[in-house]
Short mmCIF file of C-alpha atoms in Angstrom, two decimals:
data_model
loop_
_atom_site.label_atom_id
_atom_site.label_comp_id
_atom_site.label_asym_id
_atom_site.label_seq_id
_atom_site.Cartn_x
_atom_site.Cartn_y
_atom_site.Cartn_z
CA UNK R 1 37.93 69.41 -5.11
CA UNK R 2 40.08 69.27 -2.00
CA UNK R 3 42.10 72.34 -1.09
CA UNK R 4 45.77 72.16 -0.19
CA UNK R 5 46.56 72.38 3.55
CA UNK R 6 49.88 73.94 4.60
CA UNK R 7 51.44 74.53 8.01
CA UNK R 8 54.28 77.02 8.45
CA UNK R 9 56.34 76.79 11.64
CA UNK R 10 58.75 79.63 12.39
CA UNK R 11 60.92 79.09 15.43
CA UNK R 12 62.85 81.67 17.37
CA UNK R 13 66.46 82.54 16.73
CA UNK R 14 69.20 80.30 18.00
CA UNK R 15 71.59 83.11 18.94
CA UNK R 16 73.71 81.40 21.53
CA UNK R 17 74.41 77.90 20.26
CA UNK R 18 75.91 78.33 16.84
CA UNK R 19 72.82 78.85 14.66
CA UNK R 20 72.12 75.13 14.49
CA UNK R 21 69.02 75.50 12.37
CA UNK R 22 65.64 74.05 13.30
CA UNK R 23 65.23 73.60 17.05
CA UNK R 24 64.40 70.24 18.60
CA UNK R 25 60.99 71.56 19.70
CA UNK R 26 60.11 72.76 16.20
CA UNK R 27 61.16 69.40 14.76
CA UNK R 28 58.93 67.57 17.27
CA UNK R 29 55.93 69.75 16.41
CA UNK R 30 56.55 69.25 12.69
CA UNK R 31 56.67 65.47 13.09
CA UNK R 32 53.49 65.41 15.16
CA UNK R 33 51.38 67.49 12.78
CA UNK R 34 52.80 66.32 9.43
CA UNK R 35 50.20 63.56 8.87
CA UNK R 36 47.44 66.20 8.97
CA UNK R 37 48.82 68.50 6.26
CA UNK R 38 49.84 68.31 2.62
CA UNK R 39 52.99 70.23 3.45
CA UNK R 40 54.71 71.38 6.65
CA UNK R 41 57.47 73.96 6.37
CA UNK R 42 59.70 74.57 9.39
CA UNK R 43 62.28 77.33 9.63
CA UNK R 44 64.03 79.25 12.37
CA UNK R 45 64.23 83.00 12.11
CA UNK R 46 67.74 84.17 11.23
CA UNK R 47 68.73 87.35 13.08
CA UNK R 48 71.45 87.93 10.53
CA UNK R 49 68.85 88.30 7.78
CA UNK R 50 66.89 91.53 7.47
CA UNK R 51 63.33 91.11 8.83
CA UNK R 52 61.79 92.58 5.67
CA UNK R 53 63.86 90.25 3.50
CA UNK R 54 62.76 87.23 5.56
CA UNK R 55 59.11 88.26 5.30
CA UNK R 56 59.39 88.81 1.53
CA UNK R 57 60.82 85.30 1.11
CA UNK R 58 57.79 83.83 2.88
CA UNK R 59 55.42 86.03 0.89
CA UNK R 60 57.02 84.85 -2.38
CA UNK R 61 56.59 81.25 -1.26
CA UNK R 62 52.87 81.73 -0.63
CA UNK R 63 52.23 83.96 -3.64
CA UNK R 64 52.13 80.93 -5.97
CA UNK R 65 49.71 78.85 -3.90
CA UNK R 66 46.41 77.95 -5.52
CA UNK R 67 43.34 79.87 -4.42
CA UNK R 68 41.67 78.28 -1.42
CA UNK R 69 44.89 76.99 0.12
CA UNK R 70 44.29 76.60 3.85
CA UNK R 71 47.14 77.76 6.06
CA UNK R 72 48.10 77.23 9.70
CA UNK R 73 50.86 79.46 11.07
CA UNK R 74 52.89 78.85 14.22
CA UNK R 75 55.58 81.14 15.54
CA UNK R 76 57.73 81.03 18.63
CA UNK R 77 59.59 84.07 20.00
CA UNK R 78 60.80 86.16 17.02
CA UNK R 79 59.05 83.61 14.81
CA UNK R 80 55.77 84.79 16.37
CA UNK R 81 56.40 88.29 15.05
CA UNK R 82 57.23 86.85 11.62
CA UNK R 83 54.02 84.78 11.36
CA UNK R 84 51.90 87.68 12.64
CA UNK R 85 53.16 89.90 9.83
CA UNK R 86 52.74 87.05 7.35
CA UNK R 87 49.15 86.45 8.53
CA UNK R 88 48.31 90.10 8.01
CA UNK R 89 49.63 89.87 4.45
CA UNK R 90 47.92 86.54 3.72
CA UNK R 91 44.46 87.34 5.10
CA UNK R 92 43.33 89.05 1.91
CA UNK R 93 44.42 86.17 -0.30
CA UNK R 94 44.26 82.90 1.63
CA UNK R 95 42.34 81.68 4.67
CA UNK R 96 44.61 81.51 7.69
CA UNK R 97 42.75 78.80 9.59
CA UNK R 98 44.83 79.11 12.73
CA UNK R 99 47.51 81.51 13.96
CA UNK R 100 49.50 80.35 16.98
CA UNK R 101 52.06 82.63 18.60
CA UNK R 102 54.08 81.54 21.61
CA UNK R 103 55.99 84.10 23.70
CA UNK R 104 56.32 86.67 20.91
CA UNK R 105 59.57 88.57 21.41
CA UNK R 106 62.29 90.46 19.64
CA UNK R 107 65.10 88.52 21.31
CA UNK R 108 67.68 90.51 23.20
CA UNK R 109 66.61 93.61 21.27
CA UNK R 110 63.21 93.85 22.98
CA UNK R 111 61.31 97.03 22.25
CA UNK R 112 58.05 98.38 23.61
CA UNK R 113 56.49 97.85 20.16
CA UNK R 114 56.87 94.07 20.38
CA UNK R 115 53.49 93.05 21.75
CA UNK R 116 53.25 89.73 23.58
CA UNK R 117 49.57 89.35 22.59
CA UNK R 118 49.28 91.08 19.22
CA UNK R 119 45.91 91.65 17.56
CA UNK R 120 45.50 90.21 14.08
#
């Protein structure tokens, strides 16, 4: 039996150009990796949505996945913080095959607690 393979891409916030949704870079990555996965989900983090609420939405999405679902997570900027927290939640339930974080940041609200190279 083959296990389902899912990739979750979470881009950074688009604060300064009208919240246009998925960035061009995230769309390019999604298109390039789509043939290798059963499902590729791409979202941009929304700064106008509470972080905990955003994380709970992702957790609800994954909570109904069949056991053995293989997951790859990619996060850019604030999206890196989101996928790190998601990976910590998922690791007891699903194998996170790969966690990629690029330039993890908290946008213009940078704090000392936002680690650029966070441990899993």
